[in-house]
Amino acid sequence: MSRSPMISVLLCTAGRSSTISACVRRILDAPLHLRELIVVDQNQDDEVKALLEEFQADPRLRYFHLSQQNKGHALNFGVRIATEDIVAITDDDCLVAPDWLREYQKVFQEHPNTAVAFGRVVAAPHEAGMGYIPDSKITRNRRYTSLRALNQACGIGANMAVRRSLVLPFGAFDPSLSPGGRFHASEDRDISIRSVLNGYEVHELAESTVEHLGFRDWDQGRLHTHQDWVGIGAMCSKLTRRHGWTSWPLTMEIVLCKSLLPCVLATLRRENPKGFVRVTAFVWGFREGWKTKTDPNTLLFHTHGALTDREYLAEAHRKAQTL
């Protein structure tokens, strides 16, 4: 039998120092499969570094500070410097379950063509009338190998994993589709789609679970929805420009079923058409994405200041910190 793979864990943090200690403690307490925890700190001060000093005796913790506040850039940085081929990713406002890595280990071992996998994200207890916490209601294991099927996927970046040897050749995450990028969001959806376009599989795992603490009130929720759909629109624009009519089933299903239809139904019921913000944000993102150049090989938006693999590794050596 082949050796069970160990896993590198990647945690990018910016603006959430209040939850970072609990998040890191949960990850390091995971009993199995963890080779290392890479923390990429994009805050402008040393608060996170100071908070992590309590873990300095654990040799699995690797800490880096990057001045550029862009989640996609931080994700790519962490994936490139990871020791293991499997890199599990969570957010700095999440608490992982003790066995959350077990299902990732299993699916990547049993399905060598898997490039991306997602686990379940459950909302922490909160006052539902005051706002919401983004979650991912994955109820059963699923495998995706086509663009059309991917439209049924519901995984999010708060609980995901990638196989670095498969995703790095096509550029991994798109920094333009992430917090700090031009289009704010959808870096998780985008890497899934580009994985399938490159002939790889995407999986959803019901038994890998993290708890999400990221509460948003309704005003924050409207901004979050706007940003999310700007990213979806930009993502669909580059798919359409590169793959033409073959991408239209995915794009039209997104527009009709998840954007226009909720708006129309709310209007017919004489309710506030809450989906309207999705429509306007999607159109803006699609229009601006259409005007933005993409790399024909990786399908990444062109961004100024993007680093090559060699530059990533050189920066890693420069940015390595001792807690």
XYZ file of N, CA, C and O in Angstrom, residues 170-302:
532
model
N -1.196 25.833 -14.079
C -2.118 26.796 -14.694
C -2.344 28.024 -13.803
O -3.336 28.736 -13.936
N -1.410 28.292 -12.914
C -1.405 29.559 -12.195
C -2.085 29.575 -10.852
O -2.097 30.607 -10.182
N -2.705 28.453 -10.445
C -3.395 28.379 -9.153
C -4.473 29.460 -9.061
O -5.300 29.597 -9.948
N -4.463 30.276 -8.012
C -5.535 31.248 -7.779
C -5.322 32.519 -8.605
O -4.189 32.937 -8.840
N -6.431 33.132 -9.002
C -6.380 34.389 -9.751
C -6.447 35.552 -8.761
O -7.495 35.786 -8.144
N -5.355 36.308 -8.573
C -5.355 37.408 -7.599
C -6.382 38.495 -7.892
O -6.784 39.222 -6.983
N -6.816 38.616 -9.148
C -7.821 39.631 -9.471
C -9.192 39.267 -8.917
O -10.037 40.133 -8.705
N -9.424 37.966 -8.673
C -10.717 37.482 -8.187
C -10.610 37.117 -6.707
O -10.892 35.984 -6.312
N -10.212 38.065 -5.897
C -10.043 37.782 -4.471
C -10.090 39.089 -3.699
O -9.925 40.169 -4.281
N -10.335 39.038 -2.384
C -10.259 40.259 -1.584
C -8.904 40.953 -1.786
O -7.850 40.328 -1.698
N -8.962 42.235 -2.088
C -7.762 42.985 -2.412
C -7.489 43.072 -3.892
O -6.641 43.839 -4.337
N -8.224 42.285 -4.703
C -8.073 42.327 -6.147
C -9.119 43.214 -6.790
O -10.027 43.724 -6.133
N -9.036 43.360 -8.083
C -9.928 44.263 -8.797
C -11.383 43.818 -8.695
O -12.293 44.636 -8.594
N -11.617 42.496 -8.710
C -12.989 41.981 -8.759
C -13.443 41.324 -7.456
O -14.464 40.641 -7.428
N -12.670 41.471 -6.413
C -13.097 41.216 -5.028
C -13.273 39.750 -4.613
O -12.999 39.402 -3.473
N -13.802 38.884 -5.492
C -14.247 37.569 -5.017
C -14.248 36.554 -6.144
O -14.027 36.881 -7.311
N -14.522 35.277 -5.770
C -14.693 34.136 -6.677
C -13.383 33.425 -7.018
O -13.341 32.644 -7.972
N -12.329 33.643 -6.249
C -11.090 32.906 -6.513
C -11.276 31.411 -6.305
O -10.618 30.593 -6.973
N -12.191 31.015 -5.401
C -12.436 29.595 -5.155
C -13.214 28.962 -6.306
O -12.893 27.868 -6.773
N -14.263 29.634 -6.786
C -15.009 29.121 -7.937
C -14.123 29.047 -9.176
O -14.164 28.082 -9.939
N -13.320 30.075 -9.357
C -12.508 30.184 -10.559
C -11.480 29.058 -10.653
O -11.289 28.471 -11.724
N -10.800 28.746 -9.559
C -9.794 27.680 -9.623
C -10.467 26.323 -9.860
O -9.883 25.438 -10.496
N -11.698 26.154 -9.397
C -12.440 24.923 -9.677
C -12.735 24.801 -11.169
O -12.542 23.735 -11.770
N -13.208 25.877 -11.753
C -13.550 25.862 -13.170
C -12.314 25.625 -14.030
O -12.323 24.801 -14.955
N -11.238 26.317 -13.724
C -10.027 26.132 -14.528
C -9.427 24.742 -14.321
O -8.772 24.203 -15.219
N -9.642 24.137 -13.149
C -9.203 22.757 -12.943
C -9.940 21.811 -13.880
O -9.332 20.943 -14.532
N -11.266 21.955 -13.967
C -12.055 21.108 -14.857
C -11.672 21.345 -16.316
O -11.560 20.394 -17.109
N -11.440 22.601 -16.688
C -11.037 22.905 -18.060
C -9.701 22.273 -18.411
O -9.427 21.989 -19.580
N -8.868 22.039 -17.400
C -7.580 21.395 -17.624
C -7.651 19.877 -17.489
O -6.616 19.198 -17.485
N -8.856 19.343 -17.367
C -9.033 17.903 -17.355
C -8.971 17.252 -15.988
O -8.878 16.014 -15.894
N -9.057 18.042 -14.912
C -8.956 17.503 -13.570
C -10.330 17.430 -12.888
O -11.315 17.967 -13.382
N -10.356 16.770 -11.734
C -11.593 16.597 -10.985
C -11.679 17.584 -9.819
O -10.663 18.003 -9.267
N -12.925 17.918 -9.454
C -13.219 18.706 -8.258
C -14.159 17.867 -7.394
O -15.118 17.290 -7.912
N -13.879 17.795 -6.099
C -14.694 16.990 -5.186
C -15.284 17.858 -4.078
O -14.692 18.873 -3.689
N -16.435 17.433 -3.578
C -17.018 17.989 -2.362
C -17.131 16.876 -1.333
O -17.544 15.757 -1.669
N -16.769 17.190 -0.075
C -16.678 16.185 0.977
C -17.553 16.589 2.151
O -17.318 17.626 2.779
N -18.533 15.760 2.463
C -19.489 16.106 3.511
C -18.916 15.922 4.913
O -19.421 16.508 5.875
N -17.860 15.122 5.062
C -17.356 14.786 6.393
C -16.186 15.646 6.849
O -15.704 15.474 7.967
N -15.699 16.514 5.991
C -14.646 17.455 6.400
C -15.313 18.774 6.763
O -15.898 19.441 5.908
N -15.219 19.167 8.029
C -16.045 20.272 8.514
C -15.216 21.333 9.225
O -14.301 21.018 9.984
N -15.549 22.592 8.965
C -15.051 23.708 9.764
C -16.235 24.567 10.195
O -17.269 24.606 9.519
N -16.074 25.231 11.325
C -17.098 26.143 11.831
C -16.691 27.573 11.504
O -15.578 27.996 11.816
N -17.590 28.309 10.879
C -17.306 29.672 10.443
C -17.831 30.673 11.471
O -19.007 30.641 11.827
N -16.957 31.569 11.927
C -17.332 32.574 12.920
C -17.660 33.928 12.294
O -18.017 34.864 13.015
N -17.532 34.036 10.984
C -17.574 35.340 10.312
C -18.960 35.928 10.164
O -19.543 35.939 9.053
N -19.508 36.485 11.223
C -20.845 37.084 11.200
C -20.847 38.376 10.392
O -19.926 39.201 10.484
N -21.906 38.575 9.604
C -22.113 39.802 8.845
C -23.515 40.321 9.121
O -24.483 39.554 9.016
N -23.615 41.604 9.453
C -24.961 42.172 9.563
C -25.502 42.406 8.151
O -24.808 42.180 7.153
N -26.755 42.884 8.067
C -27.380 42.946 6.744
C -26.717 43.967 5.828
O -26.641 43.759 4.608
N -26.207 45.062 6.370
C -25.488 46.026 5.538
C -24.203 45.411 4.998
O -23.868 45.574 3.815
N -23.467 44.729 5.858
C -22.261 44.037 5.403
C -22.616 42.953 4.399
O -21.859 42.701 3.448
N -23.771 42.323 4.603
C -24.202 41.268 3.697
C -24.472 41.778 2.299
O -24.156 41.108 1.310
N -25.055 42.978 2.192
C -25.307 43.537 0.864
C -24.002 43.818 0.136
O -23.881 43.569 -1.070
N -23.011 44.335 0.868
C -21.704 44.569 0.255
C -21.060 43.251 -0.147
O -20.478 43.131 -1.239
N -21.169 42.249 0.721
C -20.604 40.933 0.423
C -21.247 40.341 -0.827
O -20.555 39.786 -1.701
N -22.568 40.454 -0.945
C -23.265 39.948 -2.128
C -22.823 40.677 -3.383
O -22.580 40.061 -4.439
N -22.716 42.001 -3.286
C -22.265 42.789 -4.439
C -20.879 42.344 -4.889
O -20.642 42.103 -6.086
N -19.959 42.232 -3.958
C -18.597 41.839 -4.304
C -18.559 40.433 -4.892
O -17.825 40.165 -5.852
N -19.336 39.532 -4.311
C -19.370 38.160 -4.788
C -19.823 38.101 -6.241
O -19.218 37.408 -7.072
N -20.855 38.853 -6.583
C -21.394 38.787 -7.938
C -20.589 39.590 -8.941
O -20.606 39.282 -10.135
N -19.867 40.596 -8.487
C -18.887 41.234 -9.372
C -17.841 40.209 -9.791
O -17.473 40.094 -10.969
N -17.353 39.431 -8.816
C -16.377 38.398 -9.124
C -16.927 37.325 -10.042
O -16.240 36.864 -10.966
N -18.181 36.908 -9.809
C -18.794 35.899 -10.669
C -18.917 36.422 -12.098
O -18.639 35.708 -13.067
N -19.329 37.683 -12.239
C -19.442 38.259 -13.575
C -18.112 38.316 -14.294
O -18.011 37.965 -15.479
N -17.061 38.750 -13.602
C -15.731 38.818 -14.209
C -15.244 37.424 -14.588
O -14.664 37.224 -15.666
N -15.471 36.457 -13.704
C -15.065 35.081 -13.984
C -15.762 34.553 -15.243
O -15.131 33.954 -16.121
N -17.068 34.802 -15.359
C -17.813 34.336 -16.531
C -17.362 35.036 -17.803
O -17.383 34.437 -18.891
N -16.941 36.289 -17.693
C -16.528 37.016 -18.894
C -15.281 36.405 -19.520
O -15.197 36.259 -20.742
N -14.321 36.031 -18.691
C -13.094 35.467 -19.282
C -13.344 34.059 -19.811
O -12.726 33.643 -20.794
N -14.285 33.325 -19.182
C -14.660 32.023 -19.719
C -15.307 32.168 -21.094
O -14.996 31.432 -22.031
N -16.207 33.136 -21.216
C -16.899 33.355 -22.479
C -15.931 33.782 -23.565
O -15.993 33.298 -24.712
N -15.032 34.687 -23.228
C -14.086 35.186 -24.226
C -13.119 34.103 -24.684
O -12.730 34.044 -25.847
N -12.760 33.177 -23.775
C -11.779 32.141 -24.110
C -12.433 30.909 -24.724
O -11.903 30.312 -25.651
N -13.603 30.514 -24.223
C -14.204 29.254 -24.657
C -15.513 29.426 -25.418
O -16.120 28.426 -25.802
N -15.962 30.660 -25.594
C -17.122 30.917 -26.430
C -18.370 30.190 -25.980
O -18.683 30.134 -24.791
N -19.081 29.619 -26.937
C -20.396 29.036 -26.670
C -20.333 27.859 -25.703
O -21.324 27.556 -25.042
N -19.189 27.171 -25.597
C -19.120 26.012 -24.703
C -19.266 26.409 -23.234
O -19.597 25.563 -22.393
N -19.006 27.666 -22.914
C -19.145 28.118 -21.526
C -20.524 28.697 -21.233
O -20.835 28.980 -20.076
N -21.348 28.873 -22.271
C -22.622 29.544 -22.075
C -23.606 28.785 -21.189
O -24.356 29.402 -20.422
N -23.676 27.448 -21.247
C -24.594 26.773 -20.314
C -24.315 27.116 -18.853
O -25.256 27.348 -18.079
N -23.045 27.158 -18.475
C -22.698 27.524 -17.107
C -23.078 28.964 -16.818
O -23.737 29.259 -15.810
N -22.704 29.875 -17.707
C -22.975 31.294 -17.490
C -24.470 31.573 -17.436
O -24.958 32.278 -16.544
N -25.230 31.020 -18.375
C -26.661 31.301 -18.420
C -27.388 30.702 -17.226
O -28.340 31.291 -16.716
N -26.945 29.540 -16.763
C -27.587 28.958 -15.584
C -27.333 29.819 -14.353
O -28.211 30.002 -13.515
N -26.106 30.360 -14.249
C -25.801 31.270 -13.147
C -26.690 32.503 -13.212
O -27.307 32.915 -12.227
N -26.776 33.113 -14.403
C -27.533 34.358 -14.560
C -29.023 34.130 -14.335
O -29.678 34.854 -13.582
N -29.579 33.099 -14.988
C -31.018 32.894 -14.949
C -31.495 32.339 -13.611
O -32.454 32.851 -13.024
N -30.826 31.298 -13.125
C -31.335 30.586 -11.949
C -30.934 31.227 -10.633
O -31.689 31.188 -9.653
N -29.758 31.829 -10.584
C -29.260 32.334 -9.316
C -29.286 33.858 -9.208
O -29.032 34.403 -8.147
N -29.597 34.517 -10.328
C -29.613 35.980 -10.307
C -30.975 36.530 -10.728
O -31.692 37.131 -9.931
N -31.369 36.310 -11.978
C -32.609 36.894 -12.483
C -33.853 36.250 -11.877
O -34.802 36.940 -11.506
N -33.877 34.914 -11.777
C -35.078 34.236 -11.300
C -35.485 34.663 -9.892
O -36.661 34.971 -9.663
N -34.568 34.721 -8.909
C -34.986 35.199 -7.582
C -35.531 36.619 -7.610
O -36.461 36.952 -6.871
N -34.971 37.455 -8.475
C -35.445 38.834 -8.586
C -36.863 38.875 -9.156
O -37.728 39.593 -8.651
N -37.122 38.088 -10.203
C -38.452 38.055 -10.823
C -39.492 37.499 -9.852
O -40.590 38.057 -9.710
N -39.160 36.408 -9.167
C -40.103 35.804 -8.236
C -40.446 36.755 -7.093
O -41.604 36.843 -6.673
N -39.455 37.470 -6.593
C -39.716 38.434 -5.522
C -40.627 39.549 -6.007
O -41.525 40.008 -5.285
N -40.427 39.990 -7.256
C -41.267 41.048 -7.820
C -42.708 40.569 -7.963
O -43.654 41.293 -7.638
N -42.899 39.335 -8.444
C -44.239 38.786 -8.600
C -44.953 38.642 -7.260
O -46.177 38.782 -7.177
N -44.187 38.377 -6.212
C -44.780 38.248 -4.876
C -44.909 39.607 -4.186
O -45.283 39.687 -3.022
N -44.551 40.668 -4.917
C -44.582 42.033 -4.408
C -43.674 42.205 -3.185
O -43.973 42.937 -2.248
N -42.558 41.486 -3.240
C -41.543 41.618 -2.207
C -40.400 42.470 -2.725
O -40.313 42.770 -3.933
N -39.533 42.872 -1.837
C -38.338 43.605 -2.243
C -37.457 42.684 -3.078
O -37.027 41.638 -2.588
N -37.194 43.033 -4.346
C -36.395 42.147 -5.206
C -34.922 42.147 -4.792
O -34.079 42.817 -5.375
N -34.624 41.344 -3.764
C -33.274 41.343 -3.205
C -32.224 40.869 -4.200
O -31.059 41.188 -4.061
N -32.641 40.076 -5.204
C -31.678 39.582 -6.175
C -31.197 40.635 -7.154
O -30.296 40.369 -7.942
N -31.788 41.838 -7.113
C -31.431 42.846 -8.100
C -29.966 43.258 -7.976
O -29.306 43.541 -8.983
N -29.429 43.280 -6.763
C -28.031 43.636 -6.587
C -27.128 42.616 -7.265
O -26.053 42.956 -7.773
N -27.576 41.366 -7.338
C -26.802 40.342 -8.030
C -26.730 40.637 -9.528
O -25.675 40.483 -10.153
N -27.864 41.057 -10.079
C -27.918 41.341 -11.516
C -26.981 42.486 -11.870
O -26.157 42.382 -12.787
N -27.103 43.593 -11.164
C -26.291 44.764 -11.496
C -24.801 44.496 -11.260
O -23.955 44.920 -12.045
N -24.481 43.774 -10.174
C -23.078 43.474 -9.890
C -22.508 42.519 -10.933
O -21.365 42.685 -11.383
N -23.301 41.526 -11.343
C -22.841 40.588 -12.366
C -22.553 41.323 -13.670
O -21.513 41.089 -14.309
N -23.464 42.190 -14.082
C -23.283 42.926 -15.344
C -22.016 43.785 -15.283
O -21.228 43.814 -16.227
N -21.813 44.468 -14.161
C -20.616 45.312 -14.037
C -19.347 44.453 -14.092
O -18.393 44.776 -14.807
N -19.347 43.346 -13.355
C -18.173 42.484 -13.354
C -17.904 41.888 -14.718
O -16.747 41.802 -15.156
N -18.960 41.462 -15.414
C -18.796 40.877 -16.745
C -18.229 41.916 -17.712
O -17.301 41.629 -18.483
N -18.768 43.118 -17.658
C -18.308 44.179 -18.569
C -16.845 44.526 -18.329
O -16.038 44.613 -19.264
N -16.487 44.724 -17.053
C -15.109 45.099 -16.751
C -14.152 43.933 -16.990
O -13.018 44.133 -17.421
N -14.611 42.712 -16.700
C -13.771 41.554 -16.970
C -13.518 41.371 -18.452
O -12.429 40.966 -18.870
N -14.532 41.669 -19.269
C -14.395 41.547 -20.716
C -13.310 42.493 -21.242
O -12.626 42.178 -22.221
N -13.155 43.625 -20.580
C -12.172 44.617 -21.028
C -10.774 44.351 -20.476
O -9.830 45.048 -20.841
N -10.641 43.373 -19.590
C -9.360 43.094 -18.945
C -8.674 41.929 -19.640
O -9.282 40.888 -19.883
N -7.411 42.083 -19.962
C -6.672 41.039 -20.655
C -6.479 39.816 -19.754
O -6.358 39.929 -18.550
N -6.465 38.645 -20.390
C -6.199 37.400 -19.676
C -5.062 36.652 -20.347
O -4.802 36.826 -21.551
N -4.394 35.827 -19.580
C -3.354 34.968 -20.121
C -4.033 33.796 -20.834
O -4.813 33.066 -20.217
N -3.771 33.579 -22.117
C -4.482 32.529 -22.854
C -4.152 31.123 -22.376
O -4.932 30.189 -22.596
N -3.033 30.943 -21.708
C -2.632 29.614 -21.248
C -3.190 29.280 -19.868
O -3.649 28.164 -19.625
N -3.153 30.249 -18.960
C -3.609 29.995 -17.589
C -5.017 30.485 -17.325
O -5.631 30.103 -16.334
N -5.544 31.341 -18.182
C -6.848 31.984 -18.008
C -6.881 32.835 -16.730
O -7.906 32.994 -16.089
N -5.740 33.394 -16.375
C -5.662 34.360 -15.287
C -5.776 35.762 -15.859
O -5.247 36.041 -16.943
N -6.454 36.650 -15.140
C -6.416 38.054 -15.514
C -4.998 38.570 -15.347
O -4.292 38.208 -14.398
N -4.573 39.416 -16.279
C -3.252 40.030 -16.155
C -3.278 41.020 -14.994
O -4.166 41.866 -14.895
